[in-house]
Coordinates of C-alpha atoms and ligand atoms in Angstrom, one line a residue:
M1 CA 20.2 1.3 -6.4
K2 CA 19.1 2.4 -2.6
K3 CA 19.0 -0.2 0.2
L4 CA 17.2 0.3 3.4
T5 CA 16.3 -2.6 6.4
V6 CA 13.2 -3.3 8.4
E7 CA 15.3 -3.8 11.6
L8 CA 13.3 -6.4 13.2
K9 CA 15.9 -7.6 15.4
D10 CA 16.3 -11.7 14.1
R11 CA 13.4 -11.1 11.4
S12 CA 14.9 -7.4 10.0
Y13 CA 15.3 -7.4 6.2
P14 CA 16.6 -6.0 3.3
I15 CA 14.4 -3.7 0.8
I16 CA 16.4 -3.3 -2.1
I17 CA 15.2 -0.8 -5.1
K18 CA 16.7 -0.3 -8.3
D19 CA 15.8 0.0 -12.2
G20 CA 16.6 -3.6 -13.8
A21 CA 16.6 -5.6 -10.3
L22 CA 14.5 -8.1 -12.3
N23 CA 17.4 -9.2 -14.6
E24 CA 19.5 -9.5 -11.3
V25 CA 17.0 -11.4 -8.9
K26 CA 18.4 -14.7 -8.9
A27 CA 21.6 -13.5 -7.4
L28 CA 19.7 -11.5 -5.2
L29 CA 17.8 -14.3 -4.1
D30 CA 21.5 -16.9 -3.9
E31 CA 22.9 -13.6 -2.1
H32 CA 19.8 -12.4 0.4
L33 CA 18.6 -16.6 1.1
G34 CA 21.2 -18.8 0.5
T35 CA 21.9 -21.2 -2.6
G36 CA 20.4 -24.7 -3.4
R37 CA 17.1 -23.6 -2.3
R38 CA 13.8 -24.1 -4.5
H39 CA 11.7 -21.2 -5.4
F40 CA 8.0 -21.5 -6.0
V41 CA 6.6 -18.2 -7.5
I42 CA 3.1 -16.8 -7.4
T43 CA 1.8 -14.7 -9.7
N44 CA -1.1 -13.8 -11.7
K45 CA -2.2 -14.4 -15.1
T46 CA -1.9 -10.9 -16.7
I47 CA 1.5 -10.4 -15.5
A48 CA 2.7 -14.2 -16.8
K49 CA 2.2 -12.7 -19.7
I50 CA 3.6 -9.1 -19.7
Y51 CA 6.9 -11.3 -18.0
K52 CA 6.6 -14.2 -19.5
N53 CA 10.7 -14.2 -19.9
F54 CA 11.1 -13.1 -16.4
L55 CA 9.1 -16.3 -15.4
D56 CA 10.3 -18.3 -18.1
G57 CA 13.3 -18.6 -15.7
F58 CA 12.1 -20.3 -12.9
K59 CA 10.6 -24.2 -12.8
N60 CA 7.9 -23.8 -10.2
V61 CA 4.9 -20.7 -11.1
V62 CA 1.8 -20.5 -9.6
T63 CA -0.6 -18.4 -11.2
I64 CA -4.2 -17.0 -10.5
D65 CA -6.9 -15.5 -11.6
D66 CA -6.3 -11.3 -12.1
G67 CA -8.7 -8.9 -9.8
E68 CA -9.4 -8.2 -6.5
E69 CA -12.7 -10.6 -6.8
F70 CA -10.0 -14.0 -6.9
K71 CA -8.2 -12.8 -3.2
N72 CA -10.3 -15.5 -1.0
F73 CA -9.9 -18.3 0.2
K74 CA -11.3 -20.6 -3.5
T75 CA -7.4 -19.1 -4.8
F76 CA -6.0 -19.9 -1.4
E77 CA -7.0 -23.5 -1.5
F78 CA -6.0 -23.2 -4.9
I79 CA -2.2 -21.5 -4.2
I80 CA -2.2 -24.5 -1.5
G81 CA -3.3 -27.4 -3.8
E82 CA -0.4 -26.2 -6.3
L83 CA 2.5 -25.5 -3.4
L84 CA 1.7 -29.7 -1.7
K85 CA 1.4 -31.0 -5.4
A86 CA 4.9 -29.9 -6.3
K87 CA 5.8 -31.2 -3.3
I88 CA 7.4 -27.8 -1.8
E89 CA 9.1 -28.6 1.7
R90 CA 10.0 -26.1 4.8
G91 CA 13.7 -25.2 3.5
D92 CA 12.3 -23.8 0.2
C93 CA 11.0 -19.7 -0.6
I94 CA 7.7 -18.6 -2.0
I95 CA 8.0 -15.6 -4.3
A96 CA 5.4 -13.2 -4.6
F97 CA 5.6 -11.7 -7.8
G98 CA 3.0 -9.0 -8.4
G99 CA 0.8 -6.2 -6.9
G100 CA -0.8 -6.3 -3.4
V101 CA -3.3 -9.0 -4.1
V102 CA -1.0 -11.4 -5.1
G103 CA 1.5 -10.4 -2.8
D104 CA -1.2 -10.5 0.2
M105 CA -2.1 -13.8 -1.0
A106 CA 1.1 -15.2 -1.6
G107 CA 2.1 -14.0 2.1
F108 CA -0.6 -15.5 3.4
A109 CA 0.4 -18.7 1.7
A110 CA 4.0 -18.9 3.0
A111 CA 2.8 -18.0 6.4
S112 CA 0.6 -21.1 6.3
V113 CA 1.6 -23.8 3.9
L114 CA 3.6 -26.5 6.1
R115 CA 3.0 -24.2 9.2
G116 CA 5.2 -21.7 7.6
V117 CA 8.1 -21.5 5.1
D118 CA 10.0 -17.8 3.8
Y119 CA 8.7 -16.1 1.1
V120 CA 10.7 -12.8 -0.9
Q121 CA 8.4 -9.8 -1.9
I122 CA 9.3 -8.9 -5.6
P123 CA 6.1 -5.9 -5.9
T124 CA 4.8 -4.6 -9.5
T125 CA 2.9 -2.0 -8.5
L126 CA 3.4 1.5 -7.4
L127 CA 0.6 0.8 -4.6
S128 CA 2.8 -2.8 -3.9
Q129 CA 6.3 -1.1 -4.2
V130 CA 5.4 1.6 -1.3
D131 CA 3.2 -0.6 0.4
S132 CA 1.7 -3.9 0.6
S133 CA 5.2 -5.5 0.3
V134 CA 6.9 -4.0 3.2
G135 CA 5.5 -5.0 6.9
G136 CA 4.1 -8.0 6.6
K137 CA 0.5 -7.9 6.7
T138 CA -0.3 -10.4 4.2
G139 CA -4.2 -12.4 3.8
F140 CA -7.1 -12.2 2.0
N141 CA -11.2 -11.3 1.7
H142 CA -14.3 -12.6 3.7
P143 CA -17.5 -12.3 1.5
L144 CA -18.2 -10.4 5.1
G145 CA -15.3 -7.9 4.9
K146 CA -12.3 -6.6 3.2
N147 CA -8.9 -8.6 4.3
L148 CA -10.5 -10.3 6.9
I149 CA -8.4 -13.4 7.1
G150 CA -4.7 -13.4 7.3
A151 CA -1.4 -13.1 9.6
F152 CA 1.5 -11.0 9.8
K153 CA 4.0 -12.3 8.1
Q154 CA 7.2 -10.5 7.3
P155 CA 9.2 -11.7 4.0
K156 CA 12.6 -12.4 4.1
L157 CA 13.6 -10.0 0.9
V158 CA 11.9 -7.1 -0.9
I159 CA 13.0 -6.3 -4.6
I160 CA 11.3 -3.4 -6.3
D161 CA 12.1 -2.4 -9.9
P162 CA 10.5 0.7 -10.8
K163 CA 10.9 -0.4 -14.3
T164 CA 8.2 -2.3 -13.8
L165 CA 5.8 0.4 -13.5
D166 CA 6.0 1.4 -17.1
T167 CA 3.7 -1.8 -18.2
L168 CA 1.3 -0.1 -15.7
D169 CA -1.7 2.0 -16.4
K170 CA -2.0 5.4 -15.8
R171 CA -5.4 4.5 -13.4
Q172 CA -3.3 1.9 -11.2
I173 CA -0.5 4.5 -11.2
K174 CA -3.1 7.2 -9.8
T175 CA -3.9 4.7 -6.8
G176 CA 0.0 4.3 -6.0
L177 CA 0.0 8.1 -5.9
G178 CA -2.6 8.0 -3.0
E179 CA -0.4 6.1 -0.6
V180 CA 3.1 7.9 -1.5
L181 CA 0.9 11.3 -0.8
K182 CA -0.3 10.1 2.0
Y183 CA 3.7 9.6 3.2
A184 CA 4.4 13.2 2.9
F185 CA 1.9 14.3 5.4
I186 CA 2.6 11.9 7.8
E187 CA 6.7 12.2 7.5
K188 CA 7.6 14.1 11.2
T189 CA 5.8 11.3 12.8
A190 CA 6.7 8.7 10.7
T191 CA 10.3 9.5 10.9
D192 CA 13.3 11.8 12.4
K193 CA 14.8 12.0 8.5
D194 CA 14.3 15.0 7.2
F195 CA 13.0 13.9 3.5
R196 CA 10.8 16.4 2.9
M197 CA 9.0 14.4 0.7
F198 CA 6.1 17.3 0.6
D199 CA 8.6 20.1 -1.2
Y200 CA 9.9 17.5 -3.4
L201 CA 6.0 16.0 -4.3
K202 CA 5.7 19.8 -4.8
S203 CA 8.4 20.7 -6.8
L204 CA 8.0 17.8 -9.5
Q205 CA 4.6 18.9 -9.8
K206 CA 5.7 23.0 -9.9
K207 CA 8.4 21.5 -12.7
A208 CA 6.1 19.1 -15.0
T209 CA 6.0 20.7 -18.1
G210 CA 3.0 18.7 -20.1
N211 CA 2.8 15.8 -18.6
L212 CA 2.6 14.6 -14.8
Y213 CA 2.8 11.3 -14.9
E214 CA 5.4 11.0 -18.0
N215 CA 7.6 12.7 -15.7
L216 CA 7.4 11.0 -12.7
K217 CA 9.2 8.2 -14.3
S218 CA 12.5 9.5 -13.6
H219 CA 11.4 10.0 -10.3
W220 CA 10.4 6.4 -9.3
Q221 CA 13.8 5.3 -7.3
E222 CA 13.5 8.1 -5.1
I223 CA 9.7 8.7 -4.4
I224 CA 9.5 4.5 -3.5
Y225 CA 12.3 4.6 -1.9
M226 CA 11.3 7.7 0.7
S227 CA 8.1 6.1 1.3
V228 CA 9.1 3.0 2.0
S229 CA 11.6 4.4 4.4
M230 CA 9.3 6.2 6.1
K231 CA 6.6 2.3 6.2
A232 CA 10.0 0.1 7.4
A233 CA 10.3 3.5 10.7
V234 CA 6.7 2.8 11.0
V235 CA 7.0 -1.2 11.3
S236 CA 10.1 -1.6 12.8
K237 CA 8.8 0.2 15.7
D238 CA 5.1 -1.3 16.1
E239 CA 5.1 -4.4 13.6
C240 CA 1.6 -5.4 14.8
E241 CA -0.7 -2.6 15.0
K242 CA -0.6 -1.9 18.9
G243 CA -0.4 2.0 17.8
L244 CA 1.6 4.0 15.5
R245 CA 1.2 1.8 13.0
A246 CA -2.3 3.0 12.5
I247 CA -0.7 6.6 11.0
L248 CA 0.0 4.7 7.8
N249 CA -4.0 5.0 7.9
F250 CA -4.2 8.3 7.3
G251 CA -7.0 9.2 5.1
H252 CA -8.7 5.5 4.9
T253 CA -11.2 5.8 7.4
F254 CA -13.1 8.3 4.9
G255 CA -11.6 6.7 2.0
H256 CA -12.8 3.1 2.8
A257 CA -16.3 4.0 3.1
V258 CA -16.1 5.8 -0.2
E259 CA -15.1 2.6 -1.5
K260 CA -18.0 1.0 0.5
I261 CA -20.6 3.2 -0.5
T262 CA -19.5 3.0 -4.1
D263 CA -19.2 -1.1 -4.5
Y264 CA -15.7 -1.3 -4.6
K265 CA -16.1 -0.3 -8.3
K266 CA -16.4 3.8 -9.1
Y267 CA -13.1 4.4 -7.7
T268 CA -9.7 3.3 -7.3
H269 CA -8.0 2.6 -3.6
G270 CA -5.5 5.2 -4.0
E271 CA -8.2 7.8 -5.5
A272 CA -10.2 6.7 -2.3
V273 CA -7.4 7.2 -0.3
A274 CA -7.2 10.8 -1.7
A275 CA -10.3 11.9 -1.1
G276 CA -9.7 10.6 2.5
M277 CA -7.1 12.8 3.2
V278 CA -8.9 16.0 1.7
M279 CA -12.0 14.6 4.2
A280 CA -9.3 14.9 7.2
F281 CA -7.9 17.7 6.4
R282 CA -11.3 19.2 6.7
A283 CA -12.2 17.2 9.7
A284 CA -8.3 18.8 11.0
L285 CA -9.0 22.5 10.1
K286 CA -13.0 22.1 11.7
R287 CA -11.5 21.0 14.8
K288 CA -8.4 23.9 14.7
L289 CA -5.7 21.4 14.5
I290 CA -4.5 22.7 11.6
D291 CA -4.9 26.2 10.2
D292 CA -5.7 27.9 6.9
T293 CA -2.5 27.7 5.2
Y294 CA -1.3 24.4 5.9
F295 CA -4.7 23.2 4.9
R296 CA -4.8 24.7 1.5
E297 CA -1.5 23.8 0.7
A298 CA -2.4 20.0 1.3
V299 CA -5.6 20.3 -0.6
N300 CA -3.4 21.8 -3.2
L301 CA -1.1 19.3 -3.8
I302 CA -3.4 16.6 -3.4
S303 CA -5.4 18.1 -6.4
S304 CA -2.1 18.9 -8.6
Y305 CA -1.6 15.1 -8.7
E306 CA -5.4 15.3 -10.4
L307 CA -6.2 12.4 -7.7
I308 CA -9.5 14.7 -7.4
L309 CA -12.2 13.5 -9.9
D310 CA -14.6 15.4 -10.3
D311 CA -17.8 13.8 -9.0
M312 CA -16.2 13.6 -5.5
K313 CA -18.5 15.4 -4.3
N314 CA -22.2 15.3 -2.8
F315 CA -20.9 11.6 -0.9
D316 CA -24.4 10.8 0.9
K317 CA -23.8 12.0 4.6
E318 CA -25.9 9.0 6.2
K319 CA -24.3 6.4 4.1
M320 CA -20.7 7.8 4.6
F321 CA -21.4 7.8 8.4
E322 CA -22.5 4.2 8.1
A323 CA -19.6 3.2 6.0
M324 CA -17.5 4.7 8.6
K325 CA -18.2 3.4 11.9
S326 CA -18.1 -0.2 9.9
D327 CA -14.3 0.4 9.6
K328 CA -12.6 -2.5 11.1
K329 CA -10.6 0.3 13.4
V330 CA -13.9 1.4 15.0
S331 CA -13.3 0.3 18.8
H332 CA -16.0 0.9 21.6
A333 CA -18.1 1.8 18.5
K334 CA -16.4 5.4 18.2
I335 CA -14.4 6.1 15.0
K336 CA -11.4 6.9 15.0
L337 CA -9.5 9.0 12.5
V338 CA -6.0 9.6 12.0
L339 CA -5.8 13.2 11.8
P340 CA -3.3 16.5 11.1
F341 CA -2.5 18.4 13.8
K342 CA 0.7 20.0 12.6
P343 CA 2.2 20.4 9.4
L344 CA 3.3 16.8 8.0
E345 CA 1.7 15.6 12.5
V346 CA -0.5 13.0 12.6
Q347 CA -2.3 11.8 15.7
L348 CA -5.4 9.3 16.6
F349 CA -8.4 11.3 17.9
D350 CA -11.2 8.8 18.8
D351 CA -13.3 12.3 19.8
T352 CA -14.2 13.5 17.0
E353 CA -18.3 14.6 16.8
E354 CA -20.5 13.1 14.6
L355 CA -21.7 16.4 12.8
L356 CA -18.0 16.9 12.3
I357 CA -17.6 14.5 10.6
K358 CA -20.7 14.4 8.5
D359 CA -19.6 17.9 7.8
S360 CA -16.4 17.7 6.5
L361 CA -17.2 15.0 3.7
L362 CA -16.7 16.5 0.3
Ligands
NAD1 P1 -3.5 -5.9 -7.9 O1 -2.9 -6.4 -7.0 O2 -5.2 -6.1 -8.0 O3 -2.7 -5.0 -9.3 C1 -3.7 -3.7 -9.9 C2 -3.7 -4.6 -11.1 O4 -2.2 -4.3 -12.1 C3 -4.2 -5.6 -11.3 O5 -4.8 -6.2 -13.1 C4 -2.5 -6.7 -11.9 O6 -2.8 -7.5 -12.9 C5 -2.0 -5.2 -12.6 N1 -0.5 -5.8 -12.8 C6 0.3 -5.7 -11.5 N2 1.8 -5.3 -12.1 C7 1.7 -5.0 -13.5 C8 2.4 -4.5 -14.0 N3 3.8 -3.8 -13.5 N4 2.3 -4.4 -15.5 C9 0.4 -4.0 -15.6 N5 -0.3 -4.6 -14.7 C10 -0.2 -5.2 -13.3 O7 -3.9 -4.2 -7.3 P2 -3.0 -3.5 -6.3 O8 -2.8 -2.4 -5.8 O9 -1.1 -3.7 -6.3 O10 -3.1 -4.3 -4.7 C11 -4.3 -4.2 -3.9 C12 -4.5 -4.9 -3.0 O11 -3.1 -4.9 -1.7 C13 -5.8 -5.0 -1.8 O12 -6.0 -6.1 -2.0 C14 -5.4 -4.2 -0.9 O13 -6.1 -4.9 0.1 C15 -3.7 -4.9 -0.4 N6 -3.0 -4.3 0.4 C16 -2.2 -4.8 1.3 C17 -1.4 -4.0 2.0 C18 -0.6 -4.3 2.7 O14 0.0 -3.5 4.2 N7 -0.1 -6.1 2.4 C19 -1.4 -2.4 1.8 C20 -2.5 -2.0 0.7 C21 -3.0 -2.5 0.1
LIG2 N1 -1.1 0.0 4.7 C1 -0.9 -0.3 6.0 C2 -0.4 -0.7 6.9 O1 0.8 -2.1 6.4 O2 -0.3 -1.4 7.9

């Protein structure tokens, strides 16, 4: 078992990472949130089938449709309706049980119903275990863009059971790995601790005989621990993304553009972020922020995790650039890019020339 804390003064909260933690959820809730509270679980139809036994242990379960396309106002309204019909009270507690979609929607429901109730994250995808369940970003999509409606609302507790990844398909594991690799490249900017995640991931890849993804199964606890430790460290220093937290978007400005010009259908978020990180490394090399040795090592690591797909090349430069200009993070018409400037260190730059950006695209 691994335990850490997101330090946010009176809103600090623990993250528990343990194989089999699902079997101890009731005890953990009582221990960390007190006894006698009613729990309202929010999940989706797919997870409800796979984890029926676990969910049977709860009286109030709200089940939403599965998919990013349901991360919208209608589903939000449905969740709030179900909570109100079941007479949720201020002292009750919402539990998000699922991936990032369920987590973001349940978190926002907790931020808004009755002007706010406590909630707990029990993430079940790799992406949600290493990223979205920690840090308090909640919300849903608007037809005009992703995640445009929401609030910062920190959970009271995060319970991560890496065993839930056993039921996840390889594509979803890959999308989480995109974010995992991101932490390896931002380690020295994110934390003073010396995890050496880059070397760790490199050694896992080297040691893997046969199937790399099979081999990862016995390392999830460590990988998740290193990842969320970095996320927790960044969130503790900059909860509302006034500055430092932007480093968590390493690879994302390029990546979001890849997702946008391919209608969010062709690649998963993690694959797009992986391609985005390669583009960020190319931009940093062209700007002479990093040397060729680090560039090669970094790009090799991303490729060795099978995250760059064969058809990830010849992206339309004009379309990509237009998509990058419409990114949420653009300010005063300047494209902001998180770029590496030393091994394992990144920084936000808003002065990268248009030509150089276009030249860095895959
Ligand atoms: P997701 O929630 O759509 O889950 C992916 C798929 O896996 C779904 O079909 C889901 O039903 C299924 N699934 C979940 N757990 C499973 C399990 N254990 N076994 C089998 N199937 C399972 O996708 P995601 O990648 O977890 O999250 C993506 C979402 O997260 C996006 O909406 C994104 O905007 C959001 N996000 C939020 C933050 C944040 O900080 N709040 C950060 C990153 C991403
Ligand atoms: N996933 C980026 C963040 O939480 O800030």
